[in-house]
Coordinates of C-alpha atoms in Angstrom, one line a residue:
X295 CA -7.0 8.8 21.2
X296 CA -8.0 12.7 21.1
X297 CA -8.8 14.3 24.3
X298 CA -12.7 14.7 23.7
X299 CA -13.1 11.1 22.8
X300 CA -11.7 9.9 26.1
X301 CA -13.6 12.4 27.8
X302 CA -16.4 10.9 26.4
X303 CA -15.1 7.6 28.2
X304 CA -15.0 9.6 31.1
X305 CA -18.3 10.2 31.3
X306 CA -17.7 14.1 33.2
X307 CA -16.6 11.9 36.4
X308 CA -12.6 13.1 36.0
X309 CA -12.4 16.6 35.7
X310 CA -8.3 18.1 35.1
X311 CA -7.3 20.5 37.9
X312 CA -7.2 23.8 36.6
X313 CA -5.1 26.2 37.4
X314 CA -1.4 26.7 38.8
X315 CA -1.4 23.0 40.1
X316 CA -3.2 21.6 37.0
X317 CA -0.6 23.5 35.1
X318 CA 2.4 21.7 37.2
X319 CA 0.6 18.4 36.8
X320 CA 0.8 18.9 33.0
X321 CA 4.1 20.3 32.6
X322 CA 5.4 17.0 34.4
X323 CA 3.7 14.3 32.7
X324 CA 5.9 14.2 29.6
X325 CA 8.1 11.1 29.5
X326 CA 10.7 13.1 28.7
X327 CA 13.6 10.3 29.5
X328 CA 12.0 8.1 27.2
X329 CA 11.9 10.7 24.3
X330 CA 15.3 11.5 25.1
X331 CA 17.0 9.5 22.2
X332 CA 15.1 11.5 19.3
X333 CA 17.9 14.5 20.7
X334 CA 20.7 12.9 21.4
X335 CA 21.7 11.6 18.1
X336 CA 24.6 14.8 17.9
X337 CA 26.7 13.2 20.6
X338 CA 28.0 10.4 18.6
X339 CA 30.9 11.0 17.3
X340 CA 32.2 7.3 16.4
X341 CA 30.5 6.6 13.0
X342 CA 28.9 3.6 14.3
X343 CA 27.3 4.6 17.1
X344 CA 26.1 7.5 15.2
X345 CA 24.5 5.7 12.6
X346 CA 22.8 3.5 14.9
X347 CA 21.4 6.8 16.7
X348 CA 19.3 7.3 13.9
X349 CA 18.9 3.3 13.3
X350 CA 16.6 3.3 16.6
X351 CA 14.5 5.9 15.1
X352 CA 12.6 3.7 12.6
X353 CA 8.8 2.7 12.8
X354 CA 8.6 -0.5 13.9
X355 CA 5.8 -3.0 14.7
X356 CA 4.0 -2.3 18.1
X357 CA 7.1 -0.1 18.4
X358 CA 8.9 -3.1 19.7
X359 CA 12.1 -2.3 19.1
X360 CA 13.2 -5.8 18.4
X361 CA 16.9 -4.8 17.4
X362 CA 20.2 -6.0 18.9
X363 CA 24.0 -4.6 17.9
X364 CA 27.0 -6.3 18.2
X365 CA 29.8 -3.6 17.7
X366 CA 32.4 -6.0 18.8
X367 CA 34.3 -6.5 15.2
X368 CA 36.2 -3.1 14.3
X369 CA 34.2 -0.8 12.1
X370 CA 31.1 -3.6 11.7
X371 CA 27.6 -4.2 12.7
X372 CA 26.3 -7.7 13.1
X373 CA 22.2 -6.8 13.9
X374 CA 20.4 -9.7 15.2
X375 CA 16.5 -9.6 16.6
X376 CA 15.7 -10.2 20.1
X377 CA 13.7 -12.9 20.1
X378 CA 11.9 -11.7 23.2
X379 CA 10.2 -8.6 21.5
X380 CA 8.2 -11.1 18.3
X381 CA 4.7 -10.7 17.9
X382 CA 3.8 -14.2 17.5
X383 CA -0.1 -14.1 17.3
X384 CA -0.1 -11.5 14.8
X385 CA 3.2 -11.8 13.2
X386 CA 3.2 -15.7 13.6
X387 CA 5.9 -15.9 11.1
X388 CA 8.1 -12.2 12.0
X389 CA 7.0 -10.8 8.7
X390 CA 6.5 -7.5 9.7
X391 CA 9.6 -7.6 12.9
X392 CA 11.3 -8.1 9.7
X393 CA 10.2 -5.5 7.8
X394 CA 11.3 -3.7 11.1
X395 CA 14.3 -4.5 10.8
X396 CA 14.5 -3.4 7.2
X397 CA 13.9 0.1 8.3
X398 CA 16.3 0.0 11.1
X399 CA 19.3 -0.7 8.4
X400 CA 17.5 1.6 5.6
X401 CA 18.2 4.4 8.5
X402 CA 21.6 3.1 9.4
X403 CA 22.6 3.7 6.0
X404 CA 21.0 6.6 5.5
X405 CA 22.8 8.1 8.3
X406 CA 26.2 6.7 7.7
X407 CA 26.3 7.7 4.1
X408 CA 25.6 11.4 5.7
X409 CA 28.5 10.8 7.7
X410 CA 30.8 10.0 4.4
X411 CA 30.5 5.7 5.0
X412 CA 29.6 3.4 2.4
X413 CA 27.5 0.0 4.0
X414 CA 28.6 -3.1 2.8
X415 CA 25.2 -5.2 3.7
X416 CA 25.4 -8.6 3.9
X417 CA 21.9 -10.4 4.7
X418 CA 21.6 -13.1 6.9
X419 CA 25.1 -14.5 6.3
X420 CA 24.0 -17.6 8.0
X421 CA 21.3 -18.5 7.0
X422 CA 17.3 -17.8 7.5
X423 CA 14.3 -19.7 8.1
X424 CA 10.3 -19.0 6.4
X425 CA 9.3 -20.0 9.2
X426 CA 10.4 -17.3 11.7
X427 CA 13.8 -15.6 13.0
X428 CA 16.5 -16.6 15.5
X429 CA 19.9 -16.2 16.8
X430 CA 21.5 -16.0 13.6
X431 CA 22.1 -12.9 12.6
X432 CA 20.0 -10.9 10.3
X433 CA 22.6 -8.7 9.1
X434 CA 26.4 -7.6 8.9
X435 CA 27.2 -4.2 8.2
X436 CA 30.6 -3.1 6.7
X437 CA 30.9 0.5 7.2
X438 CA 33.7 2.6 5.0
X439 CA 34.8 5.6 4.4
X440 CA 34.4 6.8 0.8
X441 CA 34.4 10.3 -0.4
X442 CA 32.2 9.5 -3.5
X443 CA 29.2 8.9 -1.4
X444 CA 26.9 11.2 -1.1
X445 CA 23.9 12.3 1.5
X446 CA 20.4 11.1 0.7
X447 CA 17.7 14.0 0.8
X448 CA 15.4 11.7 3.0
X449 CA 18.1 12.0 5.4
X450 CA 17.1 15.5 6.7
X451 CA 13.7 14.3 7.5
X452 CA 14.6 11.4 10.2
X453 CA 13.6 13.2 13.3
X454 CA 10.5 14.2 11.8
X455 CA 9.2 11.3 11.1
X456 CA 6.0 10.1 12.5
X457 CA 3.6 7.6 12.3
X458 CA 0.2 9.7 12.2
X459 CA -2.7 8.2 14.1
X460 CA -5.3 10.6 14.3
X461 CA -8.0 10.9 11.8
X462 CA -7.3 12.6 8.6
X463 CA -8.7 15.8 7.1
X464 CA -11.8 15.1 5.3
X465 CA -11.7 18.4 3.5
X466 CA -8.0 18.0 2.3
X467 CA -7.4 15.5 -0.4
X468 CA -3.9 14.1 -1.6
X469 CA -2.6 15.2 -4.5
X470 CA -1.4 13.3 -7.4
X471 CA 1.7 14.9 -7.0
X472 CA 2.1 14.4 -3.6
X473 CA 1.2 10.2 -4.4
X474 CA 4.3 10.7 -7.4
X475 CA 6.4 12.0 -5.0
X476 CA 6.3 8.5 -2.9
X477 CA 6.4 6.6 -5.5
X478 CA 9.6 8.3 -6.5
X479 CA 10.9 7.6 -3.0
X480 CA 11.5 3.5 -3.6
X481 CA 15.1 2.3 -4.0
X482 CA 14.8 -1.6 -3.4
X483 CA 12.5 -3.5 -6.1
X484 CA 9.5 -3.5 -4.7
X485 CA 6.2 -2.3 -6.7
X486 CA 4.5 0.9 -5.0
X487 CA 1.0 1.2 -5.3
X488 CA -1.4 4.2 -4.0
X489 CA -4.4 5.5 -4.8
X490 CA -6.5 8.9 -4.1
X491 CA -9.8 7.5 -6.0
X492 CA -12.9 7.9 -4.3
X493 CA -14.1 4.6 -4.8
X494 CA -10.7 2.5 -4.2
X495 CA -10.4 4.6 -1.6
X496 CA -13.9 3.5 0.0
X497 CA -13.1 0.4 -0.3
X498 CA -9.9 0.3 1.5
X499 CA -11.4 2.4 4.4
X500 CA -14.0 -0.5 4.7
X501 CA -11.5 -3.1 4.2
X502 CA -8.7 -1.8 6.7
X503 CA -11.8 -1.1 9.1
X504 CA -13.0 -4.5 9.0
X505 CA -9.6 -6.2 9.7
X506 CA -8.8 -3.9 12.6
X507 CA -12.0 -4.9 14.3
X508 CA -11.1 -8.5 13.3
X509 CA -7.7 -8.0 15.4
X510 CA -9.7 -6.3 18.5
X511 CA -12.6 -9.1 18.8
X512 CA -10.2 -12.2 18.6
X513 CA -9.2 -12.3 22.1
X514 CA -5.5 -13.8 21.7
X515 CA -4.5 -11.1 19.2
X516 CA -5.9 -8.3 20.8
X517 CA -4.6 -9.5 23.7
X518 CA -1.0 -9.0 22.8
X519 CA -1.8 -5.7 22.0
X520 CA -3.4 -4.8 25.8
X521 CA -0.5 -6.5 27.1
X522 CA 2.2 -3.8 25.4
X523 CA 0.1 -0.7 26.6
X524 CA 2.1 1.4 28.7
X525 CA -0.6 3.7 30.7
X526 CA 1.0 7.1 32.0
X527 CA 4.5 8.5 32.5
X528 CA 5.6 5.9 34.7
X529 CA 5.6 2.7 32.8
X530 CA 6.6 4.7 29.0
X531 CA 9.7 5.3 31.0
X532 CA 10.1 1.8 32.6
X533 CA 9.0 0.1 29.3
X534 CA 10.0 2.7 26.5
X535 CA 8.5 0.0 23.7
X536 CA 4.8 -0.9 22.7
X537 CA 1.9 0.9 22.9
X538 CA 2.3 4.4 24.5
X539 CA -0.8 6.1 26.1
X540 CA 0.8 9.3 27.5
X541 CA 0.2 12.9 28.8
X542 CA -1.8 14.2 32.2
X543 CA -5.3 12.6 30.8
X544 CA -4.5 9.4 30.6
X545 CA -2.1 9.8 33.7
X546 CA -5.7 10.7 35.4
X547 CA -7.8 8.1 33.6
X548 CA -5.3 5.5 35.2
X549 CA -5.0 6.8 38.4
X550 CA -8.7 6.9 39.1
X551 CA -8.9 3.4 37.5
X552 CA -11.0 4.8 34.4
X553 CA -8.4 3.4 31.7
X554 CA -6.5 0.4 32.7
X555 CA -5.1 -2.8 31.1
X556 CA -8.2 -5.1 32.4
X557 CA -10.8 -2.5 31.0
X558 CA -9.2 -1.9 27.6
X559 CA -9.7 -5.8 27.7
X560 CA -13.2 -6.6 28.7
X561 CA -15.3 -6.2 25.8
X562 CA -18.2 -5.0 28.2
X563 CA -16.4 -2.0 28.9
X564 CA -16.6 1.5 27.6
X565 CA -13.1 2.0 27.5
X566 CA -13.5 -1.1 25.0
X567 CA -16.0 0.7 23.1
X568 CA -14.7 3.6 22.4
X569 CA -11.4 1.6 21.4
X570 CA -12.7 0.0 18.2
X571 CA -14.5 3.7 17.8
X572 CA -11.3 5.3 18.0
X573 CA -9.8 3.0 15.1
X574 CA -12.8 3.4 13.3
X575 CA -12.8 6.9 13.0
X576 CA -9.0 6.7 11.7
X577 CA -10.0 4.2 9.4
X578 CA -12.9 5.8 7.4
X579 CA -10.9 9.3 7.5
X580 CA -8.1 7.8 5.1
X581 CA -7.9 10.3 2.2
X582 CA -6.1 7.8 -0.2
X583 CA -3.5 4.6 0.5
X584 CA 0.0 3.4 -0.2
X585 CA 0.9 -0.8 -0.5
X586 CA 4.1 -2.3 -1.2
X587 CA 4.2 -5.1 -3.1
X588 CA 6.9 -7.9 -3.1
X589 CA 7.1 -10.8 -6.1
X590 CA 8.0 -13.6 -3.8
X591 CA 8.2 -13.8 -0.2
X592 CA 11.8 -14.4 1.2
X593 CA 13.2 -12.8 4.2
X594 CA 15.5 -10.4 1.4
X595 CA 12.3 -9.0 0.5
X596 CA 11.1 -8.4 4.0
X597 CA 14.2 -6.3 5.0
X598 CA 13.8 -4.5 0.8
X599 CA 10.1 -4.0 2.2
X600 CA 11.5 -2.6 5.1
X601 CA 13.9 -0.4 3.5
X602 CA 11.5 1.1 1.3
X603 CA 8.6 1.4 3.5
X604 CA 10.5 4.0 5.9
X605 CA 11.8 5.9 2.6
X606 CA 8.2 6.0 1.8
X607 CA 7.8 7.5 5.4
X608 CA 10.4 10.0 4.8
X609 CA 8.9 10.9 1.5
X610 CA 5.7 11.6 3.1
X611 CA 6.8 13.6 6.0
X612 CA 9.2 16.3 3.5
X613 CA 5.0 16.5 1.9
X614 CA 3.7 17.4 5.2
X615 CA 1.6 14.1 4.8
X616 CA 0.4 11.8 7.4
X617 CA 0.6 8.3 7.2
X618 CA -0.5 5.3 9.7
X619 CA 0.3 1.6 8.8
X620 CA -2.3 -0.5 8.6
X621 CA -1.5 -3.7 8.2
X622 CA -4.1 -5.8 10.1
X623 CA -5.5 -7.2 6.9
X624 CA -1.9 -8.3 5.8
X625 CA -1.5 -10.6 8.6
X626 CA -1.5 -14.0 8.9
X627 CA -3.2 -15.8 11.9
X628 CA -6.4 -18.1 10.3
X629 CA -9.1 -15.2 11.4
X630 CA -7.5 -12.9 9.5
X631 CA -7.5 -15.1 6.2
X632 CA -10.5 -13.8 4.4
X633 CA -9.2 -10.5 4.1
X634 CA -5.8 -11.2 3.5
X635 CA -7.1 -13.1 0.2
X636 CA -9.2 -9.5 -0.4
X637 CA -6.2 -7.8 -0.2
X638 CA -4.2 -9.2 -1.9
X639 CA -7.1 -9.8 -4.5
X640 CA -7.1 -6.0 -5.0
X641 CA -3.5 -5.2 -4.1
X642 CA -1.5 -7.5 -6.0
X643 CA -4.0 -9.0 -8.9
X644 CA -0.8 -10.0 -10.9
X645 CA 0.3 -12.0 -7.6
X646 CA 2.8 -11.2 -4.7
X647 CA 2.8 -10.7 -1.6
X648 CA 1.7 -7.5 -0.5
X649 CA 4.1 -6.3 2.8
X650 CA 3.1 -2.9 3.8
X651 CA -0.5 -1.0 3.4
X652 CA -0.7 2.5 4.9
X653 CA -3.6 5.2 4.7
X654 CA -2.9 9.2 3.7
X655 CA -4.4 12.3 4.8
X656 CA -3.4 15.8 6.7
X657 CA -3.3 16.2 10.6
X658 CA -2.4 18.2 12.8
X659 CA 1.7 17.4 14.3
X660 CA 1.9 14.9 16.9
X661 CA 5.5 14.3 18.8
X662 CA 7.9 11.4 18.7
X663 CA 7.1 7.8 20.0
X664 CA 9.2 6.6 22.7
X665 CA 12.4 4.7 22.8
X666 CA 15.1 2.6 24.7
X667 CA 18.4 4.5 23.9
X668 CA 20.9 3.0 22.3
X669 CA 23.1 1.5 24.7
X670 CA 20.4 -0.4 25.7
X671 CA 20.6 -2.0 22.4
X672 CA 24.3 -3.4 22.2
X673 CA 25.3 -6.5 22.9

């Protein structure tokens, strides 16, 4: 949320300290051990690990970071979920942790074919379930050394990837060029849809607003939102997953009880308010979308989503684009069912299953989200 909306929330009753102390207060608040694994990627030197540096990198539902590593076989990867990071009132059936998981191995490749190694994937080797993931794995990884393989150009924008969730530049429209350019970036049979039209575009901003306010006033699903905020320095670095709210305002909202969990709940509050607001306002400043479409459904074409969704990231970033998944209306808890069918009725017309659904615009730069470092993440 931008500074002057939440000190509209404030109502003038929090004022920052100015000054030399305000400046120390500041300087400070940055969770800097949490952000810590978006420059450390250079110290890897086993090909692995260094791969996987980048792996931990990739946008991932509720930033979750639902990814475990077993290293244990010589020069392989066996990547299984953790079962205690799923979404299950908005992601009853780990759709999207799957597609999360997609772009975790799109970036482990990625990285490891910069490194010289070729990935021999193997999906779910024993077996999956439609129904949701377990403690099989979801994925062994071969790595070898081959001199024929060479370095992706999406590789070089990894650490400046972002997941852009401000509003967008009214006055700046994306280019069909710029639209071409993703398109361009999908590797892994999926159909790539976008559109810059005014009037698709309206309709998608109303669409996308509708099912975010859908996910906010149904009290179980929102609810597992409120429950992942991490409110000030302190708990990003306890917690480096979920939803981040970081930086010396909200370090001051908290501490003067302005912005906490129980008021970002109660749907009397102001804080609540100026939630759906905030969303709102990123909604209906979408200057044109991007969808991926799948033909059927399977767990393969969750981790192809995947894979393709983050190149599509990539893509956008080497534009200078912004992008912010919104994917509320591709969810599939019963509130959400009316616009799931609207989706999909003006996403995929020819049928499918429609996996990812982003809007486009310009922003100004925002920094990295945070993350647990890697060694967190072996088993």
């Amino acid at each position: 949320m931008r500074r002057r909306q939440f000190l509209a929330l404030a109502g003038g009753g929090i004022v920052l300290a100015a000054g030399a102390a305000g400046g120390t207060f500041a300087a400070t608040r940055t969770p800097d051990r949490a952000l810590a694994p978006w420059a450390t990627t250079s110290l890897y030197d086993e090909p692995r690990r260094r791969a996987l540096s980048f792996a931990i990198l990739a946008p991932n539902p509720h930033n979750r970071q639902p990814w475990l590593v077993d290293l244990r076989t010589e020069g392989e990867i066996t990547l299984h979920v953790d079962t205690n990071r799923l979404l299950p009132e908005t992601d009853p059936f780990n759709r999207q942790i799957t597609i999360g998981l997609g772009c975790f191995l799109e970036l482990m490749i990625l990285a490891a074919a910069a490194d010289g190694y070729r990935v021999d994937l193997a999906l779910f080797p024993e077996g999956d379930s439609a129904e949701g993931l377990d403690q099989r794995p979801v994925a062994r990884a071969r790595f070898i050394a081959d001199g024929s393989v060479t370095p992706d150009p999406l590789f070089a924008q990894v650490l400046n990837r972002r997941s852009l969730k401000d509003p967008y530049d009214l006055a700046r429209p994306v280019s069909p060029e710029t639209l071409a350019s993703l398109h361009a970036a999908g590797r892994h049979g999926l159909t790539i849809g976008s559109s810059a039209d005014a009037e698709h575009v309206a309709k998608l901003r109303d669409l996308t607003g509708r099912a975010m306010l859908i996910e906010i006033d149904t009290p179980r699903t929102y609810r597992e939102s409120v429950d992942l905020m991490r409110l000030g320095k302190a708990e990003i670095e306890a917690n480096p997953d979920g939803i981040d709210f970081g930086g010396p305002l909200f370090d001051t909202l908290a501490l003067f009880g302005l912005f906490t969990r129980e008021t970002a709940a109660d749907p009397t509050s102001m804080v609540f308010a100026q939630g759906k607001d905030v969303v709102l306002a990123n909604t209906s400043s979408a200057m044109a979308h991007v969808w991926l479409v799948s033909g059927t459904n399977t767990r393969q074409d969750q981790i192809a989503a995947g894979r393709d969704w983050v190149r599509i990231n990539l893509a956008a970033s080497a534009a200078g684009l912004g992008l912010q998944p919104l994917s509320q209306a591709l969810q599939e808890f019963p509130e959400m069912a009316d616009c799931y069918a609207e989706a999909h009725q003006w996403l995929a017309p020819a049928g499918g299953t429609v996996q990812m659904l982003a809007r486009l615009g310009y922003a100004d730069a925002i920094g990295p989200s945070p993350r647990w470092p890697l060694e967190a993440k072996i088993i």
